Amino acid sequence: MKKKILITGGTGYIGSHTTVELIEAGFEAIIIDNLYNSDADVINNIFKITGVRPHLEVLDLCDKENLKRFIGQNKDISAVIHFAAFKAVGESVIKPLDYYRNNLLSLINLLEVMKHFAISNLVFSSSCTVYGQPEKLPVTEDTPLQPATSPYGNTKQIGETIIKDTTISDINVKAISLRYFNPIGAHPSALIGELPRGIPENLVPYLTQTGYGLRDELKVFGNDYNTPDGSCIRDYLHVVDLAKAHVVAIERLTAGRNKANYEVFNLGTGRGVSVFEAIKSFEHVSGKKLKYKVVGRRAGDIEKIWADPSFANKELGWKTLSSLDEAMKTAWDWEKFIRQKKQQL
Ligand code: UFG
């Protein structure tokens, strides 16, 4: 019998890639999504990749009664991966209450309903944003957390605390928080990827849209940082590598191989890449010269951060496999795919 995994936010960027990897690893995947920031058509593309059409329940996790009804119909869920959340850093500064309500209420509802039906395994989608600007690099799981620089980041910190406290209060609950560094790229089939609504906030979708001619030029936010080339440094990892880490985390929990009821892992490559290096990588894989302009720093940006992934390497037996160029190439292929698809519509 296949183990049934519930994926909240499973039609989103990381959720859809994780659903594919779970199905390919032999799990049954069922999805809850309110389609606020994603498209139901993603299910068709998951089907094209895997030959399996996961059940999609269009449901808002803030609607607890409906959530209870749905999970009540699926009491045999072995574990939950919780992706569903608002995720735009800048927007969260403008609409903090929306972010706190949505991201925290949905998590609390989920934990309460899981408890009600005695579903005990949870993987939580966290972020390296919880570290703020760390004093020492690379970042390990023991690096002290700094105060969050945005309401979004704060919802990740509070979310982790809520989950940790739940595992302390109820020894039946087991959870893993995965702290992602910067996921980029798309599935090699180019059938699923990131679909930013409107103008992208993140570097790589902005790069690929500029390369495609949708944007005039990329704005590089600052070249006066204390880094080798003056631009900010991040740890960009391929979304498929990231998705595979969720499968490993699920296997660890469902097989009872976890070493504590609450565990945290950094998911990154261990390599810091500057904005200019990311531009070079894009130019290399696309064969295009990118138009860009250096402008002032973006408020709230961290100067540099990259992961020490050795704990995840050792404990989860997971590491990233794709290079920056490979990940960038899939981002570019995906950009071309969605633009061609839009032209056909
Ligand atoms: N950048 C530009 N120009 C752009 C967009 C970004 O120069 O048009 C730069 C940023 O200044 C930063 C780097 O590219 O130096 C990466 O920026 P992103 O917006 O792609 O990523 P962030 O690191 O700011 O944020 C991402 C996710 C958040 C998550 C955070 C964790 O968007 O959800 O990583 O640090 F919380």
mmCIF file of C-alpha atoms and ligand atoms in Angstrom:
data_model
loop_
_atom_site.group_PDB
_atom_site.id
_atom_site.type_symbol
_atom_site.label_atom_id
_atom_site.label_comp_id
_atom_site.label_asym_id
_atom_site.label_seq_id
_atom_site.Cartn_x
_atom_site.Cartn_y
_atom_site.Cartn_z
ATOM 1 C CA MET A 1 0.000 0.000 0.000
ATOM 2 C CA LYS A 2 1.326 3.410 -0.933
ATOM 3 C CA LYS A 3 1.688 5.888 1.897
ATOM 4 C CA LYS A 4 -0.627 8.862 1.441
ATOM 5 C CA ILE A 5 1.011 12.278 1.775
ATOM 6 C CA LEU A 6 -0.999 15.499 1.990
ATOM 7 C CA ILE A 7 0.690 18.461 0.332
ATOM 8 C CA THR A 8 -0.738 21.868 1.173
ATOM 9 C CA GLY A 9 0.121 24.379 -1.534
ATOM 10 C CA GLY A 10 0.880 21.480 -3.846
ATOM 11 C CA THR A 11 0.154 23.407 -7.048
ATOM 12 C CA GLY A 12 2.665 26.119 -6.142
ATOM 13 C CA TYR A 13 6.284 26.375 -7.225
ATOM 14 C CA ILE A 14 8.050 24.144 -4.694
ATOM 15 C CA GLY A 15 4.882 22.175 -3.913
ATOM 16 C CA SER A 16 4.387 21.006 -7.499
ATOM 17 C CA HIS A 17 8.012 19.847 -7.843
ATOM 18 C CA THR A 18 7.760 18.024 -4.532
ATOM 19 C CA THR A 19 4.511 16.348 -5.603
ATOM 20 C CA VAL A 20 6.277 15.006 -8.703
ATOM 21 C CA GLU A 21 9.200 13.665 -6.655
ATOM 22 C CA LEU A 22 6.870 12.057 -4.096
ATOM 23 C CA ILE A 23 4.877 10.304 -6.798
ATOM 24 C CA GLU A 24 8.083 9.112 -8.460
ATOM 25 C CA ALA A 25 9.326 7.813 -5.102
ATOM 26 C CA GLY A 26 6.187 5.679 -4.760
ATOM 27 C CA PHE A 27 3.963 7.784 -2.500
ATOM 28 C CA GLU A 28 0.348 8.709 -3.066
ATOM 29 C CA ALA A 29 0.089 12.488 -3.176
ATOM 30 C CA ILE A 30 -3.046 14.485 -2.421
ATOM 31 C CA ILE A 31 -3.104 18.262 -2.617
ATOM 32 C CA ILE A 32 -4.927 21.050 -0.859
ATOM 33 C CA ASP A 33 -4.579 24.452 -2.520
ATOM 34 C CA ASN A 34 -6.761 27.561 -2.676
ATOM 35 C CA LEU A 35 -5.195 28.469 -6.068
ATOM 36 C CA TYR A 36 -4.554 31.990 -4.779
ATOM 37 C CA ASN A 37 -1.116 32.056 -6.363
ATOM 38 C CA SER A 38 -1.175 29.040 -8.674
ATOM 39 C CA ASP A 39 -3.105 27.336 -11.417
ATOM 40 C CA ALA A 40 -5.176 24.120 -11.395
ATOM 41 C CA ASP A 41 -3.630 23.292 -14.794
ATOM 42 C CA VAL A 42 -0.449 22.342 -12.882
ATOM 43 C CA ILE A 43 -2.211 19.047 -12.085
ATOM 44 C CA ASN A 44 -2.371 18.244 -15.815
ATOM 45 C CA ASN A 45 1.340 18.860 -16.108
ATOM 46 C CA ILE A 46 2.109 16.719 -13.060
ATOM 47 C CA PHE A 47 0.105 14.022 -14.852
ATOM 48 C CA LYS A 48 2.149 14.492 -18.047
ATOM 49 C CA ILE A 49 5.384 14.056 -16.089
ATOM 50 C CA THR A 50 4.397 11.193 -13.769
ATOM 51 C CA GLY A 51 1.400 9.497 -15.403
ATOM 52 C CA VAL A 52 -0.467 10.081 -12.127
ATOM 53 C CA ARG A 53 -3.105 12.726 -11.493
ATOM 54 C CA PRO A 54 -2.994 13.669 -7.808
ATOM 55 C CA HIS A 55 -6.272 14.639 -6.189
ATOM 56 C CA LEU A 56 -6.604 18.424 -5.869
ATOM 57 C CA GLU A 57 -8.946 19.751 -3.186
ATOM 58 C CA VAL A 58 -9.514 23.456 -3.740
ATOM 59 C CA LEU A 59 -9.722 24.619 -0.178
ATOM 60 C CA ASP A 60 -8.460 27.443 2.010
ATOM 61 C CA LEU A 61 -6.687 26.251 5.145
ATOM 62 C CA CYS A 62 -8.151 29.219 7.009
ATOM 63 C CA ASP A 63 -11.535 27.498 6.579
ATOM 64 C CA LYS A 64 -11.132 25.022 9.415
ATOM 65 C CA GLU A 65 -14.493 23.257 9.080
ATOM 66 C CA ASN A 66 -13.863 22.477 5.445
ATOM 67 C CA LEU A 67 -10.323 21.353 6.230
ATOM 68 C CA LYS A 68 -11.673 19.034 8.920
ATOM 69 C CA ARG A 69 -14.228 17.606 6.517
ATOM 70 C CA PHE A 70 -11.575 16.878 3.888
ATOM 71 C CA ILE A 71 -9.005 15.370 6.234
ATOM 72 C CA GLY A 72 -11.830 13.383 7.875
ATOM 73 C CA GLN A 73 -12.340 11.753 4.482
ATOM 74 C CA ASN A 74 -8.600 10.963 4.333
ATOM 75 C CA LYS A 75 -7.824 9.693 7.817
ATOM 76 C CA ASP A 76 -5.143 7.403 6.389
ATOM 77 C CA ILE A 77 -2.776 10.308 5.657
ATOM 78 C CA SER A 78 0.736 9.290 6.796
ATOM 79 C CA ALA A 79 2.267 12.762 6.752
ATOM 80 C CA VAL A 80 1.658 16.345 5.741
ATOM 81 C CA ILE A 81 3.980 18.741 3.933
ATOM 82 C CA HIS A 82 2.891 22.296 4.585
ATOM 83 C CA PHE A 83 3.835 24.737 1.818
ATOM 84 C CA ALA A 84 0.681 26.839 1.554
ATOM 85 C CA ALA A 85 1.492 30.410 2.562
ATOM 86 C CA PHE A 86 1.820 33.969 1.308
ATOM 87 C CA LYS A 87 5.459 34.465 0.355
ATOM 88 C CA ALA A 88 6.217 37.937 -0.993
ATOM 89 C CA VAL A 89 8.597 39.735 1.358
ATOM 90 C CA GLY A 90 7.808 43.261 0.072
ATOM 91 C CA GLU A 91 4.039 42.723 0.077
ATOM 92 C CA SER A 92 4.204 41.458 3.650
ATOM 93 C CA VAL A 93 5.554 44.836 4.789
ATOM 94 C CA ILE A 94 2.527 46.552 3.228
ATOM 95 C CA LYS A 95 -0.058 43.987 4.363
ATOM 96 C CA PRO A 96 1.299 42.537 7.620
ATOM 97 C CA LEU A 97 -2.093 41.527 9.019
ATOM 98 C CA ASP A 98 -2.954 39.562 5.885
ATOM 99 C CA TYR A 99 0.342 37.708 6.265
ATOM 100 C CA TYR A 100 -0.035 36.981 9.968
ATOM 101 C CA ARG A 101 -3.655 35.908 9.563
ATOM 102 C CA ASN A 102 -3.122 33.729 6.529
ATOM 103 C CA ASN A 103 0.206 32.093 7.358
ATOM 104 C CA LEU A 104 -0.399 31.542 11.061
ATOM 105 C CA LEU A 105 -4.117 30.751 11.099
ATOM 106 C CA SER A 106 -3.657 28.174 8.355
ATOM 107 C CA LEU A 107 -0.818 26.520 10.273
ATOM 108 C CA ILE A 108 -2.754 26.453 13.554
ATOM 109 C CA ASN A 109 -5.849 25.043 11.820
ATOM 110 C CA LEU A 110 -3.733 22.383 10.168
ATOM 111 C CA LEU A 111 -2.061 21.343 13.429
ATOM 112 C CA GLU A 112 -5.401 21.220 15.254
ATOM 113 C CA VAL A 113 -7.036 19.122 12.567
ATOM 114 C CA MET A 114 -3.997 16.823 12.381
ATOM 115 C CA LYS A 115 -4.223 16.344 16.140
ATOM 116 C CA HIS A 116 -7.954 15.647 15.921
ATOM 117 C CA PHE A 117 -7.355 12.822 13.456
ATOM 118 C CA ALA A 118 -4.097 11.647 15.115
ATOM 119 C CA ILE A 119 -1.960 12.456 12.056
ATOM 120 C CA SER A 120 1.459 12.941 13.557
ATOM 121 C CA ASN A 121 4.076 13.699 10.883
ATOM 122 C CA LEU A 122 4.679 17.185 9.528
ATOM 123 C CA VAL A 123 7.279 18.719 7.223
ATOM 124 C CA PHE A 124 7.261 22.528 7.326
ATOM 125 C CA SER A 125 8.398 24.835 4.567
ATOM 126 C CA SER A 126 10.695 27.293 6.323
ATOM 127 C CA SER A 127 13.284 29.695 5.027
ATOM 128 C CA CYS A 128 16.810 30.934 5.592
ATOM 129 C CA THR A 129 15.164 34.301 6.128
ATOM 130 C CA VAL A 130 14.847 33.204 9.794
ATOM 131 C CA TYR A 131 18.613 33.833 10.190
ATOM 132 C CA GLY A 132 18.454 37.504 9.140
ATOM 133 C CA GLN A 133 22.016 38.739 8.445
ATOM 134 C CA PRO A 134 24.071 36.169 10.355
ATOM 135 C CA GLU A 135 27.324 37.216 12.002
ATOM 136 C CA LYS A 136 29.180 34.124 10.810
ATOM 137 C CA LEU A 137 29.053 32.348 7.453
ATOM 138 C CA PRO A 138 28.212 29.759 6.314
ATOM 139 C CA VAL A 139 25.052 29.307 8.340
ATOM 140 C CA THR A 140 24.554 26.147 10.377
ATOM 141 C CA GLU A 141 21.331 25.095 12.091
ATOM 142 C CA ASP A 142 22.839 26.364 15.350
ATOM 143 C CA THR A 143 23.460 29.863 14.032
ATOM 144 C CA PRO A 144 21.398 32.172 16.267
ATOM 145 C CA LEU A 145 18.236 33.516 14.661
ATOM 146 C CA GLN A 146 18.087 37.287 14.272
ATOM 147 C CA PRO A 147 14.891 39.295 14.513
ATOM 148 C CA ALA A 148 13.004 38.869 11.235
ATOM 149 C CA THR A 149 13.351 41.734 8.765
ATOM 150 C CA SER A 150 9.805 41.386 7.371
ATOM 151 C CA PRO A 151 6.369 40.170 8.511
ATOM 152 C CA TYR A 152 6.798 37.292 6.042
ATOM 153 C CA GLY A 153 10.042 36.244 7.720
ATOM 154 C CA ASN A 154 8.398 36.641 11.082
ATOM 155 C CA THR A 155 5.609 34.230 10.082
ATOM 156 C CA LYS A 156 8.318 31.644 9.326
ATOM 157 C CA GLN A 157 9.997 32.188 12.698
ATOM 158 C CA ILE A 158 6.683 32.089 14.568
ATOM 159 C CA GLY A 159 5.559 29.109 12.482
ATOM 160 C CA GLU A 160 8.657 27.166 13.510
ATOM 161 C CA THR A 161 8.057 28.079 17.167
ATOM 162 C CA ILE A 162 4.417 26.997 17.003
ATOM 163 C CA ILE A 163 5.441 23.646 15.549
ATOM 164 C CA LYS A 164 8.280 23.132 18.017
ATOM 165 C CA ASP A 165 5.994 23.919 20.972
ATOM 166 C CA THR A 166 3.415 21.493 19.589
ATOM 167 C CA THR A 167 5.989 18.690 19.456
ATOM 168 C CA ILE A 168 6.990 19.476 23.052
ATOM 169 C CA SER A 169 3.400 19.444 24.300
ATOM 170 C CA ASP A 170 2.416 16.290 22.434
ATOM 171 C CA ILE A 171 5.020 13.567 22.055
ATOM 172 C CA ASN A 172 2.996 11.969 19.276
ATOM 173 C CA VAL A 173 3.720 14.883 16.966
ATOM 174 C CA LYS A 174 6.923 14.709 14.927
ATOM 175 C CA ALA A 175 8.020 17.557 12.694
ATOM 176 C CA ILE A 176 10.860 18.676 10.466
ATOM 177 C CA SER A 177 11.402 22.293 9.443
ATOM 178 C CA LEU A 178 13.308 22.680 6.207
ATOM 179 C CA ARG A 179 15.053 26.035 5.891
ATOM 180 C CA TYR A 180 15.396 26.714 2.188
ATOM 181 C CA PHE A 181 18.033 28.991 0.796
ATOM 182 C CA ASN A 182 17.149 30.386 -2.674
ATOM 183 C CA PRO A 183 15.321 27.854 -4.867
ATOM 184 C CA ILE A 184 15.566 28.489 -8.611
ATOM 185 C CA GLY A 185 14.959 26.645 -11.856
ATOM 186 C CA ALA A 186 12.253 24.290 -13.003
ATOM 187 C CA HIS A 187 11.553 20.664 -13.769
ATOM 188 C CA PRO A 188 13.759 19.407 -16.659
ATOM 189 C CA SER A 189 10.582 18.580 -18.618
ATOM 190 C CA ALA A 190 9.834 22.355 -18.599
ATOM 191 C CA LEU A 191 6.226 21.426 -17.738
ATOM 192 C CA ILE A 192 6.216 22.924 -14.245
ATOM 193 C CA GLY A 193 8.078 25.900 -12.829
ATOM 194 C CA GLU A 194 7.679 29.210 -11.076
ATOM 195 C CA LEU A 195 4.759 31.348 -12.235
ATOM 196 C CA PRO A 196 5.146 34.785 -10.693
ATOM 197 C CA ARG A 197 2.021 36.918 -10.996
ATOM 198 C CA GLY A 198 2.830 40.361 -12.411
ATOM 199 C CA ILE A 199 6.326 41.786 -12.091
ATOM 200 C CA PRO A 200 8.649 39.233 -10.473
ATOM 201 C CA GLU A 201 10.247 40.154 -7.152
ATOM 202 C CA ASN A 202 12.916 37.457 -7.310
ATOM 203 C CA LEU A 203 16.139 37.593 -9.238
ATOM 204 C CA VAL A 204 15.929 34.556 -11.504
ATOM 205 C CA PRO A 205 12.393 35.053 -12.893
ATOM 206 C CA TYR A 206 13.343 38.702 -13.490
ATOM 207 C CA LEU A 207 16.499 37.574 -15.293
ATOM 208 C CA THR A 208 14.696 35.127 -17.550
ATOM 209 C CA GLN A 209 11.847 37.564 -18.312
ATOM 210 C CA THR A 210 14.402 40.232 -19.241
ATOM 211 C CA GLY A 211 16.256 37.706 -21.393
ATOM 212 C CA TYR A 212 12.989 36.883 -23.147
ATOM 213 C CA GLY A 213 12.324 40.577 -23.805
ATOM 214 C CA LEU A 214 9.408 40.978 -21.420
ATOM 215 C CA ARG A 215 11.310 43.480 -19.254
ATOM 216 C CA ASP A 216 13.601 46.229 -20.539
ATOM 217 C CA GLU A 217 16.451 45.568 -18.145
ATOM 218 C CA LEU A 218 17.335 43.934 -14.880
ATOM 219 C CA LYS A 219 17.993 46.261 -11.987
ATOM 220 C CA VAL A 220 20.903 45.086 -9.873
ATOM 221 C CA PHE A 221 20.119 46.223 -6.356
ATOM 222 C CA GLY A 222 23.466 47.599 -5.219
ATOM 223 C CA ASN A 223 27.137 47.051 -6.115
ATOM 224 C CA ASP A 224 28.572 48.620 -2.976
ATOM 225 C CA TYR A 225 28.181 45.698 -0.577
ATOM 226 C CA ASN A 226 31.111 44.226 1.297
ATOM 227 C CA THR A 227 31.415 41.288 -1.130
ATOM 228 C CA PRO A 228 34.070 40.481 -3.778
ATOM 229 C CA ASP A 229 32.146 42.115 -6.662
ATOM 230 C CA GLY A 230 29.969 44.424 -4.541
ATOM 231 C CA SER A 231 26.644 42.663 -5.217
ATOM 232 C CA CYS A 232 24.667 40.548 -2.728
ATOM 233 C CA ILE A 233 25.446 36.874 -2.263
ATOM 234 C CA ARG A 234 22.901 34.053 -1.987
ATOM 235 C CA ASP A 235 22.900 30.264 -2.095
ATOM 236 C CA TYR A 236 20.829 29.295 -5.155
ATOM 237 C CA LEU A 237 19.694 25.674 -5.308
ATOM 238 C CA HIS A 238 17.825 23.778 -7.981
ATOM 239 C CA VAL A 239 14.149 23.354 -7.061
ATOM 240 C CA VAL A 240 14.274 19.666 -8.020
ATOM 241 C CA ASP A 241 17.112 19.084 -5.545
ATOM 242 C CA LEU A 242 15.039 20.926 -2.958
ATOM 243 C CA ALA A 243 11.956 18.839 -3.776
ATOM 244 C CA LYS A 244 13.936 15.622 -3.270
ATOM 245 C CA ALA A 245 14.880 16.736 0.249
ATOM 246 C CA HIS A 246 11.167 16.678 1.133
ATOM 247 C CA VAL A 247 10.916 13.059 0.027
ATOM 248 C CA VAL A 248 13.851 12.166 2.256
ATOM 249 C CA ALA A 249 12.318 14.074 5.182
ATOM 250 C CA ILE A 250 9.008 12.262 4.696
ATOM 251 C CA GLU A 251 10.765 8.896 4.549
ATOM 252 C CA ARG A 252 12.637 9.752 7.745
ATOM 253 C CA LEU A 253 9.454 10.650 9.632
ATOM 254 C CA THR A 254 7.233 7.870 8.341
ATOM 255 C CA ALA A 255 9.936 5.243 8.999
ATOM 256 C CA GLY A 256 10.515 6.644 12.495
ATOM 257 C CA ARG A 257 14.169 7.415 11.748
ATOM 258 C CA ASN A 258 13.964 10.930 13.186
ATOM 259 C CA LYS A 259 16.323 11.517 16.112
ATOM 260 C CA ALA A 260 14.177 14.108 17.864
ATOM 261 C CA ASN A 261 10.517 15.016 17.687
ATOM 262 C CA TYR A 262 11.443 18.365 16.194
ATOM 263 C CA GLU A 263 14.327 18.684 13.737
ATOM 264 C CA VAL A 264 15.613 21.501 11.541
ATOM 265 C CA PHE A 265 17.712 21.270 8.381
ATOM 266 C CA ASN A 266 19.358 23.862 6.154
ATOM 267 C CA LEU A 267 18.841 23.149 2.478
ATOM 268 C CA GLY A 268 21.379 24.837 0.237
ATOM 269 C CA THR A 269 24.406 24.078 -1.895
ATOM 270 C CA GLY A 270 26.989 25.540 0.467
ATOM 271 C CA ARG A 271 28.127 27.929 -2.265
ATOM 272 C CA GLY A 272 27.542 31.675 -2.275
ATOM 273 C CA VAL A 273 26.804 33.268 -5.655
ATOM 274 C CA SER A 274 26.695 37.011 -6.347
ATOM 275 C CA VAL A 275 24.088 38.770 -8.483
ATOM 276 C CA PHE A 276 26.738 39.396 -11.158
ATOM 277 C CA GLU A 277 27.711 35.722 -11.160
ATOM 278 C CA ALA A 278 24.034 34.798 -11.575
ATOM 279 C CA ILE A 279 23.831 37.159 -14.564
ATOM 280 C CA LYS A 280 26.940 35.532 -16.093
ATOM 281 C CA SER A 281 25.422 32.095 -15.614
ATOM 282 C CA PHE A 282 22.229 33.210 -17.356
ATOM 283 C CA GLU A 283 24.211 34.672 -20.264
ATOM 284 C CA HIS A 284 26.211 31.474 -20.548
ATOM 285 C CA VAL A 285 23.246 29.087 -20.669
ATOM 286 C CA SER A 286 20.983 31.277 -22.808
ATOM 287 C CA GLY A 287 23.619 32.612 -25.188
ATOM 288 C CA LYS A 288 22.045 36.056 -24.689
ATOM 289 C CA LYS A 289 23.600 39.272 -23.489
ATOM 290 C CA LEU A 290 21.530 40.567 -20.608
ATOM 291 C CA LYS A 291 20.677 44.232 -20.278
ATOM 292 C CA TYR A 292 21.108 45.369 -16.712
ATOM 293 C CA LYS A 293 21.683 48.506 -14.703
ATOM 294 C CA VAL A 294 23.044 48.934 -11.204
ATOM 295 C CA VAL A 295 20.614 50.843 -9.006
ATOM 296 C CA GLY A 296 20.447 51.522 -5.264
ATOM 297 C CA ARG A 297 20.173 48.843 -2.621
ATOM 298 C CA ARG A 298 16.766 47.222 -2.026
ATOM 299 C CA ALA A 299 15.408 47.918 1.450
ATOM 300 C CA GLY A 300 15.640 44.912 3.734
ATOM 301 C CA ASP A 301 18.150 42.986 1.602
ATOM 302 C CA ILE A 302 20.677 40.863 3.417
ATOM 303 C CA GLU A 303 24.257 41.406 2.204
ATOM 304 C CA LYS A 304 25.348 37.787 2.051
ATOM 305 C CA ILE A 305 24.136 34.410 3.154
ATOM 306 C CA TRP A 306 24.877 30.846 2.230
ATOM 307 C CA ALA A 307 24.290 27.503 3.882
ATOM 308 C CA ASP A 308 26.424 24.979 5.604
ATOM 309 C CA PRO A 309 24.396 21.968 4.399
ATOM 310 C CA SER A 310 26.601 19.355 6.109
ATOM 311 C CA PHE A 311 23.954 18.414 8.706
ATOM 312 C CA ALA A 312 21.425 17.640 5.959
ATOM 313 C CA ASN A 313 24.177 15.860 3.969
ATOM 314 C CA LYS A 314 24.998 13.621 6.911
ATOM 315 C CA GLU A 315 21.643 13.127 8.617
ATOM 316 C CA LEU A 316 19.339 13.057 5.604
ATOM 317 C CA GLY A 317 21.844 11.636 3.134
ATOM 318 C CA TRP A 318 20.784 14.517 0.889
ATOM 319 C CA LYS A 319 22.834 16.931 -1.128
ATOM 320 C CA THR A 320 22.292 19.174 -4.116
ATOM 321 C CA LEU A 321 23.287 17.609 -7.427
ATOM 322 C CA SER A 322 22.739 20.412 -9.936
ATOM 323 C CA SER A 323 25.176 23.205 -10.666
ATOM 324 C CA LEU A 324 24.133 26.849 -10.926
ATOM 325 C CA ASP A 325 24.309 26.650 -14.732
ATOM 326 C CA GLU A 326 22.128 23.527 -14.826
ATOM 327 C CA ALA A 327 19.523 25.123 -12.609
ATOM 328 C CA MET A 328 19.645 28.361 -14.601
ATOM 329 C CA LYS A 329 19.220 26.462 -17.861
ATOM 330 C CA THR A 330 15.993 24.866 -16.601
ATOM 331 C CA ALA A 331 14.725 28.313 -15.521
ATOM 332 C CA TRP A 332 15.400 29.595 -19.048
ATOM 333 C CA ASP A 333 13.754 26.560 -20.716
ATOM 334 C CA TRP A 334 10.690 27.059 -18.506
ATOM 335 C CA GLU A 335 10.479 30.763 -19.362
ATOM 336 C CA LYS A 336 10.501 29.937 -23.076
ATOM 337 C CA PHE A 337 7.914 27.186 -22.575
ATOM 338 C CA ILE A 338 5.397 29.381 -20.761
ATOM 339 C CA ARG A 339 5.792 32.265 -23.201
ATOM 340 C CA GLN A 340 5.233 29.975 -26.187
ATOM 341 C CA LYS A 341 2.225 28.450 -24.447
ATOM 342 C CA LYS A 342 0.748 31.884 -23.770
ATOM 343 C CA GLN A 343 1.173 32.833 -27.440
ATOM 344 C CA GLN A 344 -0.763 29.719 -28.470
ATOM 345 C CA LEU A 345 -3.720 30.623 -26.236
HETATM 346 N N1 UFG B 1 17.968 41.151 -6.993
HETATM 347 C C1 UFG B 1 18.332 42.107 -7.915
HETATM 348 N N2 UFG B 1 17.412 42.508 -8.821
HETATM 349 C C2 UFG B 1 16.130 41.992 -8.867
HETATM 350 C C3 UFG B 1 15.775 41.001 -7.906
HETATM 351 C C4 UFG B 1 16.715 40.618 -6.981
HETATM 352 O O1 UFG B 1 19.467 42.598 -7.922
HETATM 353 O O2 UFG B 1 15.347 42.415 -9.709
HETATM 354 C C5 UFG B 1 18.954 40.697 -6.010
HETATM 355 C C6 UFG B 1 18.548 40.976 -4.578
HETATM 356 O O3 UFG B 1 18.948 42.246 -4.196
HETATM 357 C C7 UFG B 1 19.263 39.858 -3.850
HETATM 358 C C8 UFG B 1 19.302 38.710 -4.847
HETATM 359 O O4 UFG B 1 19.063 39.299 -6.116
HETATM 360 O O5 UFG B 1 20.562 40.256 -3.608
HETATM 361 C C9 UFG B 1 18.266 37.656 -4.575
HETATM 362 O O6 UFG B 1 17.004 38.286 -4.447
HETATM 363 P P1 UFG B 1 15.642 37.448 -4.456
HETATM 364 O O7 UFG B 1 14.518 38.442 -4.353
HETATM 365 O O8 UFG B 1 15.633 36.513 -5.604
HETATM 366 O O9 UFG B 1 15.760 36.555 -3.153
HETATM 367 P P2 UFG B 1 15.867 36.964 -1.622
HETATM 368 O O10 UFG B 1 17.127 36.346 -1.147
HETATM 369 O O11 UFG B 1 15.696 38.400 -1.390
HETATM 370 O O12 UFG B 1 14.550 36.293 -1.042
HETATM 371 C C10 UFG B 1 14.334 34.933 -1.201
HETATM 372 C C11 UFG B 1 12.838 34.611 -1.222
HETATM 373 C C12 UFG B 1 12.209 34.810 0.115
HETATM 374 C C13 UFG B 1 12.995 34.131 1.185
HETATM 375 C C14 UFG B 1 14.423 34.598 1.108
HETATM 376 C C15 UFG B 1 15.291 33.927 2.119
HETATM 377 O O13 UFG B 1 12.177 35.443 -2.143
HETATM 378 O O14 UFG B 1 10.922 34.254 0.096
HETATM 379 O O15 UFG B 1 14.961 34.280 -0.169
HETATM 380 O O16 UFG B 1 16.442 34.686 2.279
HETATM 381 F F1 UFG B 1 12.510 34.428 2.396
#
